[in-house]
Every structure is written in C-alpha cells, then in structure tokens.
Amino acid sequence: MTKFDLVVKGGTIATASDIFKADIGILDGKIVQIGEQLDGGAQTIDASGKYVLPGGIDSHVHISQPSGDGIVMADDFESGTRSALFGGNTTIMPFCLQEKDRPMREALNAYHELAEGNCYTDVSFHLIVSDPTDSLFGQELPALAADGYSSFKVFMTYEGLRLNDAEILKTLDVARSTGATVMVHCENEDAIRFLIARHEAEGDVAPRAHASTRPVAVEREATHRALTLAEIVDVPVVIVHVSNGEAMEEIARARSRGIKVVGETCPQYLMLTADDLDGMDWEGAKFVCSPPPRDKAAQEECWRGIETGIFDLFSSDHCPFRYDDERGKRSPKGLESFRHIPNGIPGVETRLPILFSEGVMKGRIDLPRFVALSATNHAKTYGLYPEKGTISIGADADIAIWDPTIKRTIRHADLHDGADYSPYEGIEITGWPTTVILGGRLMVRDGALVGKKGDGTYRSARAKSTKTI
Ligand code: DUC
Ligand code: ZN
Ligand code: ZN
C-alpha cells in the first residue's frame, strides 16, 4: 500500500539545530513523517552517503528589474529560477521596483505577470521603495504588508533610488506599525558622488575606480546611520550585503545597544577582491557590484562574521548582466566611465556550493550553521517559516540532496543563468546538490532537470508573528 508520494531514504538530514539519519515521507507536497525504515512510497530516492538539507532560500536576488539606459538584466524568471534550482535552492526572493509616479501595486502586478507560469522555484517578492510619497506610506505599504508583501528595501545610494534620512525614517515607521521588515543598502551617495567627480576629473575612468569611489568608510558611515535611524524608530532592520569588518563592527555595537539587527553577507565578499576589477580590456567590469569587493583582510573579517553570528543570512545578491553585450557591462556609456557600468554580478547558482565547499568542507562552519545561513534564517526573517526553511513535520517538502564527494570546477558553461560569464570561474568546489525536490516534486534528479517551468509558485510572506530571528 502506498502511504507516501515520495520517500527520501537513508540520508543524513541536517536542520539549523540537528544532524541525524532518517527517512522522510512526503505526501501532497508536505513532509508528513520523519523516521527509520519508512516504506510505502510511490517513489523512492536513495540518499545514502548524501546530506539531506532544506532547499536553499536566496532572499536577495534581482531578476528582470528595470535597469535604465538600454541596460537589460540577463535573467528573467525562467532562467533565474532554473539557475537557482540547480544551485540547491527551492525559493528565491527577487525585488519588485516601484516606478516613479506610479503606484507600487502597478509594478507588483506587472512583476507577478512576469513570474506567473515561468518559475522553477517558489518565489516571494520584496518591494523597493523608490517614490516615497505620503500615499505610499499612509495607504499603499500598510495594505501591501497586510496582503503578504512584508519586506521593503531602501537604498542610501544610486541616483533616482536613494532615500534621504527622513524618508528612511518614514519607511521604518511603516514597518514598525505593520510588522514588515526593512532591508537597507548602506552606502553614502553624496560621498560617492564627490569621489566619482574627483576620479573622473583626473581621467581615472576604468572599472577599478568603481571600488575606489565606494570605499569602506562610505559603507561604514551609512551602516551606522541606518542603524541609528532604526534605533530611533525602535524597529528591527536588515543590513544587506555587508562587505567588511568596519561595517560589521557597527552591527555588533548596535546589537550591544539592544537594537535588533539581521546581518547579511554574500559570496563576492568572501571570494573576490577589488583587484579583480583591474582586468584588461574592461574585463574588470565583470566584478562591478556595490558595495565592491574589498581586500583579503576584509574577506577574513567576513568569514569571521559568518562563523561568529554577526551574519544571519548568506545571500547571492544575484544581479546578472551579460559582459559582452551592449545591453550589459559593455554598454556604450559604460565604456566611457566606470560610473555607467551596470552594478551587479551573477551568483544564484554558485552561492551554496561556495559556502558548502569553503565553509563546511574546510571546517569553518558546521552543517547546521550552513542550513541556518542558507535557508532557515531567510525563512524566519521574511515570514516564510515554518513552511519553508526547515525539515519538519508539516513543512513544505523543499529539499536539496547534497553529494559531499563531488569535485567540480566552476565553469559558466555548466551553469544555467542568462549571463555569459561567472565571476567565480575556475574556483574548485567540493560538494554539490545533485537532487532537488520542490513541494514534494522532483525538479532535479542526479543533476538532470526533471521538473518543469511553472512548477514554482508565488508564496506570500507573513508579517510579524513568525519573524523570529
Ligand atoms: N548592488 C545593488 O545594490 N543591487 C544589485 C547589485 C549591486 O551590485
Ligand atoms: Zn543593494
Ligand atoms: Zn541587491
């Protein structure tokens, strides 16, 4: 008699708190039993010798985001979620960008249309506040938070996007009253503009100048200010893509004052440095992202943050542009000055293999910490827990089965995104997710795609009650 649609047998399961050997019984998309010797599956997956982990949640991903000036992102929902899936993810959280003089709802409806029927993973959206009007704060955002759009991103940099302190305070205040979560991109725009003008006046326009015009001090000051604003409003805050020890110190000091801060870092701050932006023939543009990669010492500081808990989230900040493309990194304007190179690098597929290989396999973190950083904390921070982010009875059967013996060299040719390069080309990886299950459905089996576009669906996020981190 079949009791389960699927049984995952003989693997070593890890959650954010435990490691144990057991089988998993799945019925109607949910985990319904965890135990020894489970039989009666319509289908059975042999996971012996493998790690059975919650599917990754990448809560910081840019897909199909309008980028201005003839620039086009390299991924739509189809290619972006396919790439995420092959990297062991079952949920991603892209950003819906509010357009100037238009209601957030309009942007949201258009973004839903792009995603609908095209996803290989589940998706849930954050909202980028770019037009901070009274009606947005007074009516739209509270209504959207109640409807399950309960995380807002604000930028302290980028012309046309940056909010001033008063506008950030208002956004934080809406979050306080609705239970929504605010993510802050911390870089001081005025200081960056000052440095850009100075570099351009000196004729220093190559990609490397991108890093020089966004130094650590620019990020540290903005991090301090964002945390101070959150302290004044008395609301938790997420500091995204932290790149260095000085910004980490601001987080630690804020926590010691009792402020609830969630810290996020990304693979680029562990694996790349500003020297990578020095490439010949504009190749440094392949590594242009903000904040920029720093130096070896900052990489070590970020590892320390991963090990000690300064960071709760490890996300990709996947923001893909093609390199050899006029609509990407080699846009005509971009070739005039680093200032116009689109900011962002691909990484949704390599995020978890990098953390697994460099973190778990090299003994820097254990498997429960890997699970917390890659899935559980994302679900808790953004209101998707406990359906997502863990392996427990009643949770969605979102599972990635990892083979820790696989050795692979990252080659863009083997990846599944829409870019034409990987910033991590040539890095040797030990361990890769070989089988991925989404809501009880096999999506990748032994490295081959078996799921279909449209199997991934939209998931609303709850405000308040489950945001426990
Ligand atoms: N910086 C951002 O703020 N967003 C996307 C990519 C990047 O580099
Ligand atoms: Zn950002
Ligand atoms: Zn980003």
JSON list of N, CA, C and O in Angstrom, two decimals, residues 239-287:
[
{"chain": "A", "resi": 239, "resn": "ILE", "atom": "N", "xyz": [20.57, 44.70, 7.54]},
{"chain": "A", "resi": 239, "resn": "ILE", "atom": "CA", "xyz": [21.65, 45.37, 6.81]},
{"chain": "A", "resi": 239, "resn": "ILE", "atom": "C", "xyz": [22.15, 44.37, 5.77]},
{"chain": "A", "resi": 239, "resn": "ILE", "atom": "O", "xyz": [22.71, 43.33, 6.13]},
{"chain": "A", "resi": 240, "resn": "VAL", "atom": "N", "xyz": [21.91, 44.71, 4.49]},
{"chain": "A", "resi": 240, "resn": "VAL", "atom": "CA", "xyz": [22.21, 43.74, 3.42]},
{"chain": "A", "resi": 240, "resn": "VAL", "atom": "C", "xyz": [23.64, 43.91, 2.90]},
{"chain": "A", "resi": 240, "resn": "VAL", "atom": "O", "xyz": [24.27, 44.94, 3.11]},
{"chain": "A", "resi": 241, "resn": "HIS", "atom": "N", "xyz": [24.09, 42.90, 2.23]},
{"chain": "A", "resi": 241, "resn": "HIS", "atom": "CA", "xyz": [25.40, 42.81, 1.57]},
{"chain": "A", "resi": 241, "resn": "HIS", "atom": "C", "xyz": [26.53, 43.57, 2.27]},
{"chain": "A", "resi": 241, "resn": "HIS", "atom": "O", "xyz": [27.13, 44.48, 1.70]},
{"chain": "A", "resi": 242, "resn": "VAL", "atom": "N", "xyz": [26.82, 43.15, 3.49]},
{"chain": "A", "resi": 242, "resn": "VAL", "atom": "CA", "xyz": [27.92, 43.75, 4.26]},
{"chain": "A", "resi": 242, "resn": "VAL", "atom": "C", "xyz": [29.25, 43.20, 3.73]},
{"chain": "A", "resi": 242, "resn": "VAL", "atom": "O", "xyz": [29.40, 41.99, 3.56]},
{"chain": "A", "resi": 243, "resn": "SER", "atom": "N", "xyz": [30.21, 44.11, 3.49]},
{"chain": "A", "resi": 243, "resn": "SER", "atom": "CA", "xyz": [31.42, 43.70, 2.78]},
{"chain": "A", "resi": 243, "resn": "SER", "atom": "C", "xyz": [32.70, 43.75, 3.60]},
{"chain": "A", "resi": 243, "resn": "SER", "atom": "O", "xyz": [33.76, 43.38, 3.07]},
{"chain": "A", "resi": 244, "resn": "ASN", "atom": "N", "xyz": [32.62, 44.20, 4.85]},
{"chain": "A", "resi": 244, "resn": "ASN", "atom": "CA", "xyz": [33.90, 44.44, 5.55]},
{"chain": "A", "resi": 244, "resn": "ASN", "atom": "C", "xyz": [33.73, 44.52, 7.07]},
{"chain": "A", "resi": 244, "resn": "ASN", "atom": "O", "xyz": [32.60, 44.67, 7.57]},
{"chain": "A", "resi": 245, "resn": "GLY", "atom": "N", "xyz": [34.85, 44.45, 7.77]},
{"chain": "A", "resi": 245, "resn": "GLY", "atom": "CA", "xyz": [34.85, 44.40, 9.23]},
{"chain": "A", "resi": 245, "resn": "GLY", "atom": "C", "xyz": [34.35, 45.67, 9.90]},
{"chain": "A", "resi": 245, "resn": "GLY", "atom": "O", "xyz": [33.75, 45.61, 10.97]},
{"chain": "A", "resi": 246, "resn": "GLU", "atom": "N", "xyz": [34.58, 46.83, 9.30]},
{"chain": "A", "resi": 246, "resn": "GLU", "atom": "CA", "xyz": [34.15, 48.07, 9.96]},
{"chain": "A", "resi": 246, "resn": "GLU", "atom": "C", "xyz": [32.62, 48.17, 9.98]},
{"chain": "A", "resi": 246, "resn": "GLU", "atom": "O", "xyz": [32.03, 48.62, 10.97]},
{"chain": "A", "resi": 247, "resn": "ALA", "atom": "N", "xyz": [31.98, 47.77, 8.90]},
{"chain": "A", "resi": 247, "resn": "ALA", "atom": "CA", "xyz": [30.51, 47.75, 8.89]},
{"chain": "A", "resi": 247, "resn": "ALA", "atom": "C", "xyz": [30.00, 46.69, 9.88]},
{"chain": "A", "resi": 247, "resn": "ALA", "atom": "O", "xyz": [28.99, 46.89, 10.57]},
{"chain": "A", "resi": 248, "resn": "MET", "atom": "N", "xyz": [30.72, 45.56, 9.96]},
{"chain": "A", "resi": 248, "resn": "MET", "atom": "CA", "xyz": [30.34, 44.51, 10.93]},
{"chain": "A", "resi": 248, "resn": "MET", "atom": "C", "xyz": [30.41, 45.05, 12.36]},
{"chain": "A", "resi": 248, "resn": "MET", "atom": "O", "xyz": [29.56, 44.74, 13.20]},
{"chain": "A", "resi": 249, "resn": "GLU", "atom": "N", "xyz": [31.44, 45.86, 12.63]},
{"chain": "A", "resi": 249, "resn": "GLU", "atom": "CA", "xyz": [31.57, 46.44, 13.98]},
{"chain": "A", "resi": 249, "resn": "GLU", "atom": "C", "xyz": [30.36, 47.30, 14.32]},
{"chain": "A", "resi": 249, "resn": "GLU", "atom": "O", "xyz": [29.89, 47.33, 15.46]},
{"chain": "A", "resi": 250, "resn": "GLU", "atom": "N", "xyz": [29.85, 48.02, 13.33]},
{"chain": "A", "resi": 250, "resn": "GLU", "atom": "CA", "xyz": [28.66, 48.85, 13.56]},
{"chain": "A", "resi": 250, "resn": "GLU", "atom": "C", "xyz": [27.47, 47.96, 13.96]},
{"chain": "A", "resi": 250, "resn": "GLU", "atom": "O", "xyz": [26.69, 48.31, 14.83]},
{"chain": "A", "resi": 251, "resn": "ILE", "atom": "N", "xyz": [27.37, 46.81, 13.30]},
{"chain": "A", "resi": 251, "resn": "ILE", "atom": "CA", "xyz": [26.28, 45.89, 13.63]},
{"chain": "A", "resi": 251, "resn": "ILE", "atom": "C", "xyz": [26.45, 45.38, 15.07]},
{"chain": "A", "resi": 251, "resn": "ILE", "atom": "O", "xyz": [25.49, 45.36, 15.86]},
{"chain": "A", "resi": 252, "resn": "ALA", "atom": "N", "xyz": [27.67, 45.00, 15.40]},
{"chain": "A", "resi": 252, "resn": "ALA", "atom": "CA", "xyz": [27.91, 44.47, 16.76]},
{"chain": "A", "resi": 252, "resn": "ALA", "atom": "C", "xyz": [27.62, 45.55, 17.81]},
{"chain": "A", "resi": 252, "resn": "ALA", "atom": "O", "xyz": [27.01, 45.27, 18.85]},
{"chain": "A", "resi": 253, "resn": "ARG", "atom": "N", "xyz": [28.03, 46.78, 17.53]},
{"chain": "A", "resi": 253, "resn": "ARG", "atom": "CA", "xyz": [27.81, 47.86, 18.51]},
{"chain": "A", "resi": 253, "resn": "ARG", "atom": "C", "xyz": [26.32, 48.15, 18.64]},
{"chain": "A", "resi": 253, "resn": "ARG", "atom": "O", "xyz": [25.81, 48.40, 19.73]},
{"chain": "A", "resi": 254, "resn": "ALA", "atom": "N", "xyz": [25.61, 48.12, 17.53]},
{"chain": "A", "resi": 254, "resn": "ALA", "atom": "CA", "xyz": [24.16, 48.37, 17.59]},
{"chain": "A", "resi": 254, "resn": "ALA", "atom": "C", "xyz": [23.48, 47.27, 18.41]},
{"chain": "A", "resi": 254, "resn": "ALA", "atom": "O", "xyz": [22.61, 47.54, 19.24]},
{"chain": "A", "resi": 255, "resn": "ARG", "atom": "N", "xyz": [23.89, 46.03, 18.17]},
{"chain": "A", "resi": 255, "resn": "ARG", "atom": "CA", "xyz": [23.29, 44.92, 18.94]},
{"chain": "A", "resi": 255, "resn": "ARG", "atom": "C", "xyz": [23.56, 45.10, 20.43]},
{"chain": "A", "resi": 255, "resn": "ARG", "atom": "O", "xyz": [22.70, 44.81, 21.27]},
{"chain": "A", "resi": 256, "resn": "SER", "atom": "N", "xyz": [24.75, 45.60, 20.75]},
{"chain": "A", "resi": 256, "resn": "SER", "atom": "CA", "xyz": [25.07, 45.77, 22.17]},
{"chain": "A", "resi": 256, "resn": "SER", "atom": "C", "xyz": [24.22, 46.89, 22.78]},
{"chain": "A", "resi": 256, "resn": "SER", "atom": "O", "xyz": [24.06, 46.95, 23.99]},
{"chain": "A", "resi": 257, "resn": "ARG", "atom": "N", "xyz": [23.66, 47.75, 21.95]},
{"chain": "A", "resi": 257, "resn": "ARG", "atom": "CA", "xyz": [22.73, 48.78, 22.46]},
{"chain": "A", "resi": 257, "resn": "ARG", "atom": "C", "xyz": [21.29, 48.25, 22.47]},
{"chain": "A", "resi": 257, "resn": "ARG", "atom": "O", "xyz": [20.35, 48.99, 22.76]},
{"chain": "A", "resi": 258, "resn": "GLY", "atom": "N", "xyz": [21.12, 47.00, 22.08]},
{"chain": "A", "resi": 258, "resn": "GLY", "atom": "CA", "xyz": [19.78, 46.39, 22.15]},
{"chain": "A", "resi": 258, "resn": "GLY", "atom": "C", "xyz": [18.98, 46.48, 20.87]},
{"chain": "A", "resi": 258, "resn": "GLY", "atom": "O", "xyz": [17.79, 46.16, 20.84]},
{"chain": "A", "resi": 259, "resn": "ILE", "atom": "N", "xyz": [19.63, 46.93, 19.79]},
{"chain": "A", "resi": 259, "resn": "ILE", "atom": "CA", "xyz": [18.90, 47.04, 18.52]},
{"chain": "A", "resi": 259, "resn": "ILE", "atom": "C", "xyz": [18.87, 45.67, 17.85]},
{"chain": "A", "resi": 259, "resn": "ILE", "atom": "O", "xyz": [19.88, 44.96, 17.84]},
{"chain": "A", "resi": 260, "resn": "LYS", "atom": "N", "xyz": [17.71, 45.30, 17.30]},
{"chain": "A", "resi": 260, "resn": "LYS", "atom": "CA", "xyz": [17.59, 44.02, 16.62]},
{"chain": "A", "resi": 260, "resn": "LYS", "atom": "C", "xyz": [18.05, 44.18, 15.18]},
{"chain": "A", "resi": 260, "resn": "LYS", "atom": "O", "xyz": [17.39, 44.86, 14.38]},
{"chain": "A", "resi": 261, "resn": "VAL", "atom": "N", "xyz": [19.20, 43.60, 14.86]},
{"chain": "A", "resi": 261, "resn": "VAL", "atom": "CA", "xyz": [19.77, 43.75, 13.52]},
{"chain": "A", "resi": 261, "resn": "VAL", "atom": "C", "xyz": [19.99, 42.38, 12.91]},
{"chain": "A", "resi": 261, "resn": "VAL", "atom": "O", "xyz": [20.58, 41.50, 13.55]},
{"chain": "A", "resi": 262, "resn": "VAL", "atom": "N", "xyz": [19.53, 42.19, 11.69]},
{"chain": "A", "resi": 262, "resn": "VAL", "atom": "CA", "xyz": [19.86, 41.00, 10.92]},
{"chain": "A", "resi": 262, "resn": "VAL", "atom": "C", "xyz": [20.97, 41.40, 9.95]},
{"chain": "A", "resi": 262, "resn": "VAL", "atom": "O", "xyz": [20.85, 42.40, 9.24]},
{"chain": "A", "resi": 263, "resn": "GLY", "atom": "N", "xyz": [22.05, 40.63, 9.94]},
{"chain": "A", "resi": 263, "resn": "GLY", "atom": "CA", "xyz": [23.19, 40.96, 9.06]},
{"chain": "A", "resi": 263, "resn": "GLY", "atom": "C", "xyz": [23.28, 39.96, 7.91]},
{"chain": "A", "resi": 263, "resn": "GLY", "atom": "O", "xyz": [23.10, 38.76, 8.11]},
{"chain": "A", "resi": 264, "resn": "GLU", "atom": "N", "xyz": [23.57, 40.49, 6.73]},
{"chain": "A", "resi": 264, "resn": "GLU", "atom": "CA", "xyz": [23.69, 39.64, 5.54]},
{"chain": "A", "resi": 264, "resn": "GLU", "atom": "C", "xyz": [25.04, 39.88, 4.87]},
{"chain": "A", "resi": 264, "resn": "GLU", "atom": "O", "xyz": [25.49, 41.02, 4.76]},
{"chain": "A", "resi": 265, "resn": "THR", "atom": "N", "xyz": [25.69, 38.80, 4.43]},
{"chain": "A", "resi": 265, "resn": "THR", "atom": "CA", "xyz": [26.81, 38.96, 3.52]},
{"chain": "A", "resi": 265, "resn": "THR", "atom": "C", "xyz": [26.62, 38.03, 2.32]},
{"chain": "A", "resi": 265, "resn": "THR", "atom": "O", "xyz": [25.64, 37.27, 2.26]},
{"chain": "A", "resi": 266, "resn": "CYS", "atom": "N", "xyz": [27.56, 38.10, 1.37]},
{"chain": "A", "resi": 266, "resn": "CYS", "atom": "CA", "xyz": [27.37, 37.44, 0.07]},
{"chain": "A", "resi": 266, "resn": "CYS", "atom": "C", "xyz": [28.70, 36.84, -0.40]},
{"chain": "A", "resi": 266, "resn": "CYS", "atom": "O", "xyz": [29.77, 37.24, 0.06]},
{"chain": "A", "resi": 267, "resn": "PRO", "atom": "N", "xyz": [28.63, 35.90, -1.36]},
{"chain": "A", "resi": 267, "resn": "PRO", "atom": "CA", "xyz": [29.86, 35.22, -1.81]},
{"chain": "A", "resi": 267, "resn": "PRO", "atom": "C", "xyz": [30.95, 36.17, -2.31]},
{"chain": "A", "resi": 267, "resn": "PRO", "atom": "O", "xyz": [32.14, 35.90, -2.12]},
{"chain": "A", "resi": 268, "resn": "GLN", "atom": "N", "xyz": [30.56, 37.27, -2.94]},
{"chain": "A", "resi": 268, "resn": "GLN", "atom": "CA", "xyz": [31.57, 38.17, -3.51]},
{"chain": "A", "resi": 268, "resn": "GLN", "atom": "C", "xyz": [32.50, 38.73, -2.45]},
{"chain": "A", "resi": 268, "resn": "GLN", "atom": "O", "xyz": [33.65, 39.06, -2.75]},
{"chain": "A", "resi": 269, "resn": "TYR", "atom": "N", "xyz": [32.03, 38.83, -1.21]},
{"chain": "A", "resi": 269, "resn": "TYR", "atom": "CA", "xyz": [32.86, 39.42, -0.16]},
{"chain": "A", "resi": 269, "resn": "TYR", "atom": "C", "xyz": [33.76, 38.38, 0.51]},
{"chain": "A", "resi": 269, "resn": "TYR", "atom": "O", "xyz": [34.62, 38.71, 1.31]},
{"chain": "A", "resi": 270, "resn": "LEU", "atom": "N", "xyz": [33.54, 37.12, 0.14]},
{"chain": "A", "resi": 270, "resn": "LEU", "atom": "CA", "xyz": [34.42, 36.04, 0.63]},
{"chain": "A", "resi": 270, "resn": "LEU", "atom": "C", "xyz": [35.42, 35.61, -0.43]},
{"chain": "A", "resi": 270, "resn": "LEU", "atom": "O", "xyz": [36.49, 35.10, -0.12]},
{"chain": "A", "resi": 271, "resn": "MET", "atom": "N", "xyz": [35.05, 35.79, -1.70]},
{"chain": "A", "resi": 271, "resn": "MET", "atom": "CA", "xyz": [35.82, 35.17, -2.78]},
{"chain": "A", "resi": 271, "resn": "MET", "atom": "C", "xyz": [36.53, 36.16, -3.71]},
{"chain": "A", "resi": 271, "resn": "MET", "atom": "O", "xyz": [37.43, 35.77, -4.45]},
{"chain": "A", "resi": 272, "resn": "LEU", "atom": "N", "xyz": [36.09, 37.43, -3.74]},
{"chain": "A", "resi": 272, "resn": "LEU", "atom": "CA", "xyz": [36.65, 38.39, -4.69]},
{"chain": "A", "resi": 272, "resn": "LEU", "atom": "C", "xyz": [37.33, 39.53, -3.94]},
{"chain": "A", "resi": 272, "resn": "LEU", "atom": "O", "xyz": [37.06, 39.75, -2.75]},
{"chain": "A", "resi": 273, "resn": "THR", "atom": "N", "xyz": [38.20, 40.25, -4.65]},
{"chain": "A", "resi": 273, "resn": "THR", "atom": "CA", "xyz": [38.76, 41.48, -4.07]},
{"chain": "A", "resi": 273, "resn": "THR", "atom": "C", "xyz": [38.68, 42.59, -5.12]},
{"chain": "A", "resi": 273, "resn": "THR", "atom": "O", "xyz": [38.41, 42.34, -6.30]},
{"chain": "A", "resi": 274, "resn": "ALA", "atom": "N", "xyz": [38.97, 43.81, -4.67]},
{"chain": "A", "resi": 274, "resn": "ALA", "atom": "CA", "xyz": [38.94, 44.96, -5.59]},
{"chain": "A", "resi": 274, "resn": "ALA", "atom": "C", "xyz": [39.94, 44.78, -6.72]},
{"chain": "A", "resi": 274, "resn": "ALA", "atom": "O", "xyz": [39.75, 45.33, -7.81]},
{"chain": "A", "resi": 275, "resn": "ASP", "atom": "N", "xyz": [40.98, 43.99, -6.49]},
{"chain": "A", "resi": 275, "resn": "ASP", "atom": "CA", "xyz": [41.96, 43.75, -7.57]},
{"chain": "A", "resi": 275, "resn": "ASP", "atom": "C", "xyz": [41.32, 43.06, -8.78]},
{"chain": "A", "resi": 275, "resn": "ASP", "atom": "O", "xyz": [41.81, 43.20, -9.90]},
{"chain": "A", "resi": 276, "resn": "ASP", "atom": "N", "xyz": [40.25, 42.32, -8.53]},
{"chain": "A", "resi": 276, "resn": "ASP", "atom": "CA", "xyz": [39.57, 41.68, -9.66]},
{"chain": "A", "resi": 276, "resn": "ASP", "atom": "C", "xyz": [39.00, 42.71, -10.64]},
{"chain": "A", "resi": 276, "resn": "ASP", "atom": "O", "xyz": [38.75, 42.38, -11.81]},
{"chain": "A", "resi": 277, "resn": "LEU", "atom": "N", "xyz": [38.78, 43.93, -10.17]},
{"chain": "A", "resi": 277, "resn": "LEU", "atom": "CA", "xyz": [38.22, 44.96, -11.06]},
{"chain": "A", "resi": 277, "resn": "LEU", "atom": "C", "xyz": [39.29, 45.56, -11.98]},
{"chain": "A", "resi": 277, "resn": "LEU", "atom": "O", "xyz": [39.00, 46.44, -12.80]},
{"chain": "A", "resi": 278, "resn": "ASP", "atom": "N", "xyz": [40.52, 45.09, -11.85]},
{"chain": "A", "resi": 278, "resn": "ASP", "atom": "CA", "xyz": [41.64, 45.62, -12.62]},
{"chain": "A", "resi": 278, "resn": "ASP", "atom": "C", "xyz": [41.80, 44.99, -13.99]},
{"chain": "A", "resi": 278, "resn": "ASP", "atom": "O", "xyz": [42.79, 45.27, -14.66]},
{"chain": "A", "resi": 279, "resn": "GLY", "atom": "N", "xyz": [40.89, 44.12, -14.40]},
{"chain": "A", "resi": 279, "resn": "GLY", "atom": "CA", "xyz": [41.09, 43.33, -15.62]},
{"chain": "A", "resi": 279, "resn": "GLY", "atom": "C", "xyz": [41.35, 44.17, -16.87]},
{"chain": "A", "resi": 279, "resn": "GLY", "atom": "O", "xyz": [40.88, 45.30, -16.99]},
{"chain": "A", "resi": 280, "resn": "MET", "atom": "N", "xyz": [42.10, 43.59, -17.79]},
{"chain": "A", "resi": 280, "resn": "MET", "atom": "CA", "xyz": [42.39, 44.26, -19.06]},
{"chain": "A", "resi": 280, "resn": "MET", "atom": "C", "xyz": [41.12, 44.29, -19.92]},
{"chain": "A", "resi": 280, "resn": "MET", "atom": "O", "xyz": [40.20, 43.52, -19.71]},
{"chain": "A", "resi": 281, "resn": "ASP", "atom": "N", "xyz": [41.11, 45.16, -20.91]},
{"chain": "A", "resi": 281, "resn": "ASP", "atom": "CA", "xyz": [40.02, 45.22, -21.89]},
{"chain": "A", "resi": 281, "resn": "ASP", "atom": "C", "xyz": [38.66, 45.27, -21.19]},
{"chain": "A", "resi": 281, "resn": "ASP", "atom": "O", "xyz": [37.73, 44.58, -21.56]},
{"chain": "A", "resi": 282, "resn": "TRP", "atom": "N", "xyz": [38.60, 46.05, -20.15]},
{"chain": "A", "resi": 282, "resn": "TRP", "atom": "CA", "xyz": [37.33, 46.28, -19.45]},
{"chain": "A", "resi": 282, "resn": "TRP", "atom": "C", "xyz": [36.81, 45.06, -18.69]},
{"chain": "A", "resi": 282, "resn": "TRP", "atom": "O", "xyz": [35.72, 45.05, -18.15]},
{"chain": "A", "resi": 283, "resn": "GLU", "atom": "N", "xyz": [37.59, 43.97, -18.66]},
{"chain": "A", "resi": 283, "resn": "GLU", "atom": "CA", "xyz": [37.08, 42.75, -18.01]},
{"chain": "A", "resi": 283, "resn": "GLU", "atom": "C", "xyz": [36.77, 42.95, -16.54]},
{"chain": "A", "resi": 283, "resn": "GLU", "atom": "O", "xyz": [36.00, 42.20, -15.94]},
{"chain": "A", "resi": 284, "resn": "GLY", "atom": "N", "xyz": [37.41, 43.96, -15.93]},
{"chain": "A", "resi": 284, "resn": "GLY", "atom": "CA", "xyz": [37.11, 44.26, -14.53]},
{"chain": "A", "resi": 284, "resn": "GLY", "atom": "C", "xyz": [35.64, 44.56, -14.31]},
{"chain": "A", "resi": 284, "resn": "GLY", "atom": "O", "xyz": [35.12, 44.40, -13.20]},
{"chain": "A", "resi": 285, "resn": "ALA", "atom": "N", "xyz": [34.95, 44.98, -15.39]},
{"chain": "A", "resi": 285, "resn": "ALA", "atom": "CA", "xyz": [33.52, 45.28, -15.29]},
{"chain": "A", "resi": 285, "resn": "ALA", "atom": "C", "xyz": [32.72, 44.05, -14.83]},
{"chain": "A", "resi": 285, "resn": "ALA", "atom": "O", "xyz": [31.65, 44.18, -14.23]},
{"chain": "A", "resi": 286, "resn": "LYS", "atom": "N", "xyz": [33.28, 42.88, -15.09]},
{"chain": "A", "resi": 286, "resn": "LYS", "atom": "CA", "xyz": [32.59, 41.64, -14.69]},
{"chain": "A", "resi": 286, "resn": "LYS", "atom": "C", "xyz": [32.41, 41.55, -13.17]},
{"chain": "A", "resi": 286, "resn": "LYS", "atom": "O", "xyz": [31.64, 40.72, -12.69]},
{"chain": "A", "resi": 287, "resn": "PHE", "atom": "N", "xyz": [33.20, 42.35, -12.44]},
{"chain": "A", "resi": 287, "resn": "PHE", "atom": "CA", "xyz": [33.19, 42.26, -10.97]},
{"chain": "A", "resi": 287, "resn": "PHE", "atom": "C", "xyz": [32.61, 43.51, -10.33]},
{"chain": "A", "resi": 287, "resn": "PHE", "atom": "O", "xyz": [32.71, 43.69, -9.12]}
]
